[in-house]
Amino acid sequence: MPMFSPSTIGSALAAFIVLTPVAVGGADEPPPYTSATEAYRQGASALKSGEMATAVPALEYAAKRGVLGAQLKLARLYAAGRDVAKDDAKAFYYFRDIADQYAEIPSSSPIAKYVGEAFVALGQYYVDGIPAMPLLSNPAYAAGLFRQAGTYFGNAEAQYQLGRLYLTGSGVEKNATIAANWLAMAARKQHPAAQAVLGEMLWRGEGVIQRPARGLAFLTLANENAKVGGPAWIGEIYQDAFAHADNTTRKEAEALLPQLGGPNRAVATPAKVIPADRADPPLPTRAITKPAATPPALSAAEGPKLGPVDLVPPAAMGLSVGFGASGDGLGGLEP
């Protein structure tokens, strides 16, 4: 069972949940759309064509009536701020509605990945805070959201973000071993940033037993996965490790690639990585906001309805993939 108890749970688990349309306006005024489904279709079509003046009202109509696809599109729109004015408060509310409604759906549901995405987005908002709401930074609460998305929904981004919190001790007790295990879970899903951070830890022996070949292998996979649209810092870390690796280490890293989910080929000479707007900076230079001294300043109406958050993980959480005191880097795999 998940760790959250939302106030309301949708009874129908479909890719797009549609509730009965509610008429707006006066008794003699027909609703602007024949149904929430039709409003969603019109909004999605207009969005695809770049007609934002048509898309946003239609999606809002559908979102208010429980259409998951509309809620998600609006949340992404306001979070990105490319086609509409960036509005983190609106994005927060839409992501929160998704998490409230579907927190307890089976993790095997076809919409589970979207619910996991909502939890991750909320977690990041609690890490950073939203001054306009105001939502104060609360990394401890964020850690609970990331943990829910990472364990119940298996979300790789959540596992990566939780690993970063454990590396810096932001909202949780600083623990490189637990951090490495969360990063390893994401790395197995070919999450490039997780592969890069874990690879650098293994390459340098920071918080884990030093395994240069394994570290270089993870950095190689990270570099490959981030070549198109990936953050530039991944390529920079990889190039530095590759330049300092001897031929024996490079050959050992090459042999490890298939075991770690990569191609069976030689470790390539570093290639230029295309940066992305959403890229995280290298973790050693990033200062994640410390936990707020007081809870987020939200009114009862504004506050999330996600229920209690498990802020302290079980002692063994994340320790099943081999990063104990004598761990070898990933699940007991040896070079």
CSV table of C-alpha atoms in Angstrom, one decimal:
chain,number,residue,atom,x,y,z
A,1,MET,CA,0.0,0.0,0.0
A,2,PRO,CA,1.3,3.5,-0.7
A,3,MET,CA,2.2,5.9,2.1
A,4,PHE,CA,-0.3,8.6,1.3
A,5,SER,CA,-4.1,8.7,1.9
A,6,PRO,CA,-5.7,11.3,-0.5
A,7,SER,CA,-9.0,12.8,0.4
A,8,THR,CA,-10.7,11.5,-2.7
A,9,ILE,CA,-9.8,8.7,-5.0
A,10,GLY,CA,-11.2,8.3,-8.5
A,11,SER,CA,-13.3,5.2,-9.0
A,12,ALA,CA,-12.4,4.7,-12.6
A,13,LEU,CA,-8.8,3.9,-13.5
A,14,ALA,CA,-8.5,4.7,-17.2
A,15,ALA,CA,-5.9,6.6,-19.1
A,16,PHE,CA,-8.0,9.7,-18.9
A,17,ILE,CA,-10.6,9.9,-16.1
A,18,VAL,CA,-13.7,11.8,-17.2
A,19,LEU,CA,-16.4,12.9,-14.8
A,20,THR,CA,-19.9,14.0,-15.7
A,21,PRO,CA,-19.8,17.6,-17.1
A,22,VAL,CA,-21.2,20.3,-15.0
A,23,ALA,CA,-23.2,23.1,-16.7
A,24,VAL,CA,-21.9,26.6,-16.3
A,25,GLY,CA,-23.6,29.9,-16.6
A,26,GLY,CA,-27.4,30.4,-16.2
A,27,ALA,CA,-30.1,27.8,-16.5
A,28,ASP,CA,-30.8,28.7,-20.1
A,29,GLU,CA,-27.2,29.0,-21.1
A,30,PRO,CA,-25.7,25.8,-22.6
A,31,PRO,CA,-22.3,24.6,-21.4
A,32,PRO,CA,-19.4,25.6,-23.7
A,33,TYR,CA,-18.6,22.0,-24.4
A,34,THR,CA,-20.7,18.9,-24.9
A,35,SER,CA,-18.7,17.0,-22.4
A,36,ALA,CA,-15.4,17.0,-20.5
A,37,THR,CA,-14.0,14.5,-23.0
A,38,GLU,CA,-14.9,16.8,-26.0
A,39,ALA,CA,-13.3,19.7,-24.2
A,40,TYR,CA,-10.1,17.7,-23.7
A,41,ARG,CA,-10.0,16.7,-27.3
A,42,GLN,CA,-10.5,20.3,-28.5
A,43,GLY,CA,-7.9,21.5,-26.0
A,44,ALA,CA,-5.3,18.9,-26.9
A,45,SER,CA,-5.8,19.6,-30.7
A,46,ALA,CA,-5.5,23.3,-30.2
A,47,LEU,CA,-2.4,22.8,-28.0
A,48,LYS,CA,-0.8,20.7,-30.7
A,49,SER,CA,-1.5,23.5,-33.2
A,50,GLY,CA,-0.1,26.2,-30.9
A,51,GLU,CA,-3.5,27.9,-30.5
A,52,MET,CA,-3.1,28.6,-26.8
A,53,ALA,CA,-6.2,31.0,-26.6
A,54,THR,CA,-8.4,28.0,-27.5
A,55,ALA,CA,-6.3,25.3,-25.8
A,56,VAL,CA,-6.1,26.7,-22.3
A,57,PRO,CA,-9.9,27.3,-21.6
A,58,ALA,CA,-10.8,23.9,-23.0
A,59,LEU,CA,-8.2,22.1,-21.0
A,60,GLU,CA,-9.2,24.0,-17.9
A,61,TYR,CA,-12.8,23.0,-18.4
A,62,ALA,CA,-11.8,19.3,-18.7
A,63,ALA,CA,-9.3,19.5,-15.8
A,64,LYS,CA,-12.0,20.8,-13.4
A,65,ARG,CA,-14.1,17.8,-14.3
A,66,GLY,CA,-11.4,15.3,-13.6
A,67,VAL,CA,-9.8,14.6,-16.9
A,68,LEU,CA,-6.3,13.5,-16.0
A,69,GLY,CA,-4.8,14.3,-19.4
A,70,ALA,CA,-6.0,17.9,-19.1
A,71,GLN,CA,-4.6,18.3,-15.6
A,72,LEU,CA,-1.3,16.9,-16.7
A,73,LYS,CA,-1.0,19.1,-19.8
A,74,LEU,CA,-1.8,22.2,-17.9
A,75,ALA,CA,0.6,21.4,-15.1
A,76,ARG,CA,3.4,20.8,-17.6
A,77,LEU,CA,2.5,24.0,-19.5
A,78,TYR,CA,2.6,26.3,-16.4
A,79,ALA,CA,5.7,24.6,-15.1
A,80,ALA,CA,7.6,25.0,-18.4
A,81,GLY,CA,6.5,28.5,-19.1
A,82,ARG,CA,7.2,28.2,-22.8
A,83,ASP,CA,3.8,28.5,-24.5
A,84,VAL,CA,2.1,30.3,-21.6
A,85,ALA,CA,3.4,32.5,-18.9
A,86,LYS,CA,5.3,30.5,-16.3
A,87,ASP,CA,3.2,30.0,-13.2
A,88,ASP,CA,4.6,27.6,-10.6
A,89,ALA,CA,1.6,28.1,-8.3
A,90,LYS,CA,-0.9,26.9,-11.0
A,91,ALA,CA,1.4,24.0,-11.9
A,92,PHE,CA,1.6,23.0,-8.3
A,93,TYR,CA,-2.1,22.9,-7.9
A,94,TYR,CA,-2.6,20.8,-11.0
A,95,PHE,CA,0.1,18.3,-10.0
A,96,ARG,CA,-1.4,18.2,-6.4
A,97,ASP,CA,-4.8,17.4,-7.8
A,98,ILE,CA,-3.4,14.5,-9.7
A,99,ALA,CA,-1.5,13.2,-6.7
A,100,ASP,CA,-4.6,13.6,-4.5
A,101,GLN,CA,-6.9,11.8,-6.8
A,102,TYR,CA,-4.7,8.9,-7.9
A,103,ALA,CA,-2.1,8.3,-5.1
A,104,GLU,CA,-3.5,4.8,-4.3
A,105,ILE,CA,-3.9,3.5,-7.9
A,106,PRO,CA,-2.1,0.2,-8.5
A,107,SER,CA,1.5,0.7,-9.6
A,108,SER,CA,0.7,-1.5,-12.6
A,109,SER,CA,-1.9,0.9,-13.8
A,110,PRO,CA,-1.3,2.6,-17.2
A,111,ILE,CA,-1.6,6.0,-15.6
A,112,ALA,CA,0.8,5.2,-12.8
A,113,LYS,CA,3.8,6.8,-14.5
A,114,TYR,CA,1.8,10.1,-14.7
A,115,VAL,CA,1.0,10.0,-11.1
A,116,GLY,CA,4.6,9.4,-10.3
A,117,GLU,CA,5.5,12.4,-12.4
A,118,ALA,CA,3.2,14.5,-10.3
A,119,PHE,CA,4.8,13.4,-7.1
A,120,VAL,CA,8.2,14.2,-8.4
A,121,ALA,CA,7.1,17.7,-9.5
A,122,LEU,CA,5.6,18.3,-6.1
A,123,GLY,CA,8.7,17.1,-4.4
A,124,GLN,CA,10.8,19.5,-6.4
A,125,TYR,CA,8.5,22.4,-5.5
A,126,TYR,CA,8.9,21.5,-1.9
A,127,VAL,CA,12.7,21.5,-2.3
A,128,ASP,CA,12.8,24.9,-3.9
A,129,GLY,CA,9.7,26.6,-2.5
A,130,ILE,CA,7.3,28.9,-4.4
A,131,PRO,CA,7.6,32.4,-3.0
A,132,ALA,CA,4.5,33.6,-4.9
A,133,MET,CA,2.1,31.2,-3.1
A,134,PRO,CA,3.9,31.4,-0.6
A,135,LEU,CA,5.2,27.8,-0.3
A,136,LEU,CA,8.3,27.6,1.9
A,137,SER,CA,11.1,25.2,1.2
A,138,ASN,CA,10.6,21.9,3.0
A,139,PRO,CA,13.1,19.3,1.8
A,140,ALA,CA,12.0,16.8,4.5
A,141,TYR,CA,8.5,16.8,3.0
A,142,ALA,CA,10.0,16.6,-0.5
A,143,ALA,CA,12.0,13.5,0.5
A,144,GLY,CA,8.7,11.8,1.4
A,145,LEU,CA,7.2,12.6,-1.9
A,146,PHE,CA,10.3,11.4,-3.8
A,147,ARG,CA,10.3,8.2,-1.7
A,148,GLN,CA,6.7,7.5,-2.6
A,149,ALA,CA,7.3,8.1,-6.3
A,150,GLY,CA,10.5,6.1,-6.2
A,151,THR,CA,9.3,3.1,-4.3
A,152,TYR,CA,5.6,2.7,-5.1
A,153,PHE,CA,5.7,4.0,-8.7
A,154,GLY,CA,9.3,3.1,-9.5
A,155,ASN,CA,10.0,6.6,-10.9
A,156,ALA,CA,13.7,7.0,-11.8
A,157,GLU,CA,13.7,10.8,-11.5
A,158,ALA,CA,12.4,10.5,-7.9
A,159,GLN,CA,15.1,7.9,-7.1
A,160,TYR,CA,17.7,10.3,-8.5
A,161,GLN,CA,16.4,13.3,-6.6
A,162,LEU,CA,16.2,11.4,-3.3
A,163,GLY,CA,19.8,10.2,-3.8
A,164,ARG,CA,20.9,13.8,-4.2
A,165,LEU,CA,19.1,14.8,-0.9
A,166,TYR,CA,21.0,12.0,0.9
A,167,LEU,CA,24.3,13.1,-0.6
A,168,THR,CA,23.8,16.7,0.7
A,169,GLY,CA,21.8,15.8,3.9
A,170,SER,CA,19.0,18.1,2.8
A,171,GLY,CA,15.8,17.1,4.5
A,172,VAL,CA,17.3,13.7,5.5
A,173,GLU,CA,20.3,12.6,7.4
A,174,LYS,CA,23.3,12.7,5.1
A,175,ASN,CA,24.3,9.2,4.1
A,176,ALA,CA,26.4,8.5,1.0
A,177,THR,CA,25.6,4.7,1.2
A,178,ILE,CA,21.9,5.2,1.0
A,179,ALA,CA,22.4,7.9,-1.6
A,180,ALA,CA,24.4,5.5,-3.8
A,181,ASN,CA,21.6,2.9,-3.6
A,182,TRP,CA,18.9,5.3,-4.7
A,183,LEU,CA,21.1,6.5,-7.5
A,184,ALA,CA,21.8,2.8,-8.5
A,185,MET,CA,18.1,2.2,-8.8
A,186,ALA,CA,17.7,5.1,-11.2
A,187,ALA,CA,20.9,4.2,-13.0
A,188,ARG,CA,19.5,0.7,-13.8
A,189,LYS,CA,16.7,2.5,-15.6
A,190,GLN,CA,19.3,4.3,-17.7
A,191,HIS,CA,18.7,7.7,-16.0
A,192,PRO,CA,21.8,9.6,-17.3
A,193,ALA,CA,22.2,12.1,-14.4
A,194,ALA,CA,22.0,9.2,-11.8
A,195,GLN,CA,24.5,7.2,-13.8
A,196,ALA,CA,26.8,10.3,-13.9
A,197,VAL,CA,26.6,11.1,-10.2
A,198,LEU,CA,27.0,7.4,-9.2
A,199,GLY,CA,29.8,6.9,-11.7
A,200,GLU,CA,31.7,9.9,-10.3
A,201,MET,CA,31.3,8.5,-6.7
A,202,LEU,CA,32.7,5.2,-7.8
A,203,TRP,CA,35.4,6.8,-9.9
A,204,ARG,CA,36.7,8.9,-7.0
A,205,GLY,CA,35.7,6.6,-4.1
A,206,GLU,CA,33.5,9.3,-2.6
A,207,GLY,CA,31.2,7.6,0.0
A,208,VAL,CA,31.6,4.2,-1.5
A,209,ILE,CA,34.5,1.8,-2.2
A,210,GLN,CA,36.5,3.1,-5.1
A,211,ARG,CA,35.8,1.2,-8.4
A,212,PRO,CA,37.4,3.2,-11.2
A,213,ALA,CA,36.4,0.8,-14.0
A,214,ARG,CA,32.8,0.6,-12.8
A,215,GLY,CA,32.7,4.4,-12.3
A,216,LEU,CA,34.0,5.0,-15.9
A,217,ALA,CA,31.4,2.5,-17.2
A,218,PHE,CA,28.6,4.4,-15.6
A,219,LEU,CA,30.0,7.7,-16.8
A,220,THR,CA,30.2,6.2,-20.3
A,221,LEU,CA,26.6,5.2,-20.2
A,222,ALA,CA,25.6,8.6,-18.8
A,223,ASN,CA,27.4,10.3,-21.6
A,224,GLU,CA,25.7,8.2,-24.3
A,225,ASN,CA,22.3,8.7,-22.8
A,226,ALA,CA,22.7,12.4,-22.5
A,227,LYS,CA,24.2,13.1,-25.9
A,228,VAL,CA,20.9,14.6,-27.3
A,229,GLY,CA,19.4,17.2,-25.0
A,230,GLY,CA,21.3,16.1,-22.0
A,231,PRO,CA,23.0,18.4,-19.4
A,232,ALA,CA,26.5,19.5,-20.4
A,233,TRP,CA,28.0,18.7,-17.0
A,234,ILE,CA,27.6,14.9,-17.6
A,235,GLY,CA,29.9,15.1,-20.6
A,236,GLU,CA,32.4,17.2,-18.7
A,237,ILE,CA,32.6,14.7,-15.9
A,238,TYR,CA,33.0,11.8,-18.3
A,239,GLN,CA,35.7,13.6,-20.4
A,240,ASP,CA,37.7,14.3,-17.2
A,241,ALA,CA,37.5,10.6,-16.1
A,242,PHE,CA,38.3,9.3,-19.5
A,243,ALA,CA,41.3,11.5,-19.8
A,244,HIS,CA,42.7,10.3,-16.5
A,245,ALA,CA,41.9,6.6,-17.0
A,246,ASP,CA,44.7,4.2,-18.1
A,247,ASN,CA,44.2,1.6,-20.9
A,248,THR,CA,43.5,-1.2,-18.4
A,249,THR,CA,40.7,0.7,-16.7
A,250,ARG,CA,39.2,1.6,-20.0
A,251,LYS,CA,39.2,-2.0,-21.1
A,252,GLU,CA,37.6,-3.1,-17.8
A,253,ALA,CA,34.9,-0.4,-18.2
A,254,GLU,CA,34.2,-1.6,-21.7
A,255,ALA,CA,33.7,-5.1,-20.4
A,256,LEU,CA,31.2,-3.9,-17.8
A,257,LEU,CA,28.9,-2.0,-20.2
A,258,PRO,CA,26.6,-4.9,-21.1
A,259,GLN,CA,26.2,-5.8,-17.5
A,260,LEU,CA,25.0,-2.3,-16.7
A,261,GLY,CA,22.5,-2.2,-19.5
A,262,GLY,CA,24.8,-0.6,-22.1
A,263,PRO,CA,25.9,-1.6,-25.6
A,264,ASN,CA,28.6,-4.2,-26.1
A,265,ARG,CA,31.2,-1.9,-27.6
A,266,ALA,CA,34.4,-0.1,-26.8
A,267,VAL,CA,34.4,2.9,-24.5
A,268,ALA,CA,34.4,5.8,-27.0
A,269,THR,CA,36.5,8.9,-27.1
A,270,PRO,CA,34.5,11.7,-25.4
A,271,ALA,CA,32.0,13.4,-27.7
A,272,LYS,CA,30.6,16.9,-27.2
A,273,VAL,CA,27.3,16.8,-25.2
A,274,ILE,CA,24.4,19.1,-26.2
A,275,PRO,CA,23.3,21.0,-23.1
A,276,ALA,CA,19.6,21.2,-22.0
A,277,ASP,CA,17.7,24.1,-20.5
A,278,ARG,CA,16.6,21.9,-17.6
A,279,ALA,CA,20.0,20.5,-16.8
A,280,ASP,CA,21.1,20.2,-13.2
A,281,PRO,CA,24.6,21.5,-12.4
A,282,PRO,CA,27.2,19.0,-11.1
A,283,LEU,CA,26.1,18.0,-7.6
A,284,PRO,CA,29.4,19.0,-5.9
A,285,THR,CA,28.7,22.6,-6.8
A,286,ARG,CA,24.9,22.6,-6.2
A,287,ALA,CA,23.6,23.8,-2.9
A,288,ILE,CA,20.2,22.3,-2.2
A,289,THR,CA,18.0,24.5,0.0
A,290,LYS,CA,18.0,23.4,3.7
A,291,PRO,CA,14.8,22.4,5.4
A,292,ALA,CA,12.5,25.2,6.4
A,293,ALA,CA,12.3,26.1,10.1
A,294,THR,CA,8.5,26.3,9.8
A,295,PRO,CA,5.9,24.4,7.7
A,296,PRO,CA,4.9,25.7,4.3
A,297,ALA,CA,2.7,28.8,4.7
A,298,LEU,CA,-0.5,27.6,3.0
A,299,SER,CA,-4.1,28.1,4.0
A,300,ALA,CA,-6.3,25.1,4.7
A,301,ALA,CA,-7.8,25.5,1.3
A,302,GLU,CA,-4.5,25.7,-0.5
A,303,GLY,CA,-2.6,23.0,1.4
A,304,PRO,CA,-2.1,19.6,-0.2
A,305,LYS,CA,-4.4,16.8,0.8
A,306,LEU,CA,-1.8,14.1,0.4
A,307,GLY,CA,-2.0,13.0,4.0
A,308,PRO,CA,0.9,12.0,6.3
A,309,VAL,CA,4.4,11.7,4.7
A,310,ASP,CA,6.8,9.0,5.7
A,311,LEU,CA,9.8,11.3,6.4
A,312,VAL,CA,12.1,8.7,7.9
A,313,PRO,CA,12.8,5.7,5.6
A,314,PRO,CA,13.2,2.2,7.0
A,315,ALA,CA,16.8,1.5,8.0
A,316,ALA,CA,17.3,-0.9,5.1
A,317,MET,CA,15.7,1.3,2.5
A,318,GLY,CA,17.7,1.3,-0.7
A,319,LEU,CA,20.3,-1.1,0.7
A,320,SER,CA,19.4,-4.1,-1.6
A,321,VAL,CA,21.6,-3.2,-4.5
A,322,GLY,CA,25.0,-3.7,-3.0
A,323,PHE,CA,26.3,-0.4,-1.6
A,324,GLY,CA,27.1,-1.5,2.0
A,325,ALA,CA,30.4,-1.1,3.7
A,326,SER,CA,31.9,-3.9,1.5
A,327,GLY,CA,29.7,-3.2,-1.6
A,328,ASP,CA,31.1,-3.4,-5.0
A,329,GLY,CA,29.1,-0.8,-6.8
A,330,LEU,CA,26.0,-2.4,-8.1
A,331,GLY,CA,24.3,-5.6,-6.9
A,332,GLY,CA,27.5,-7.7,-6.4
A,333,LEU,CA,28.6,-7.5,-10.1
A,334,GLU,CA,32.3,-7.8,-10.3
A,335,PRO,CA,34.5,-6.6,-13.2
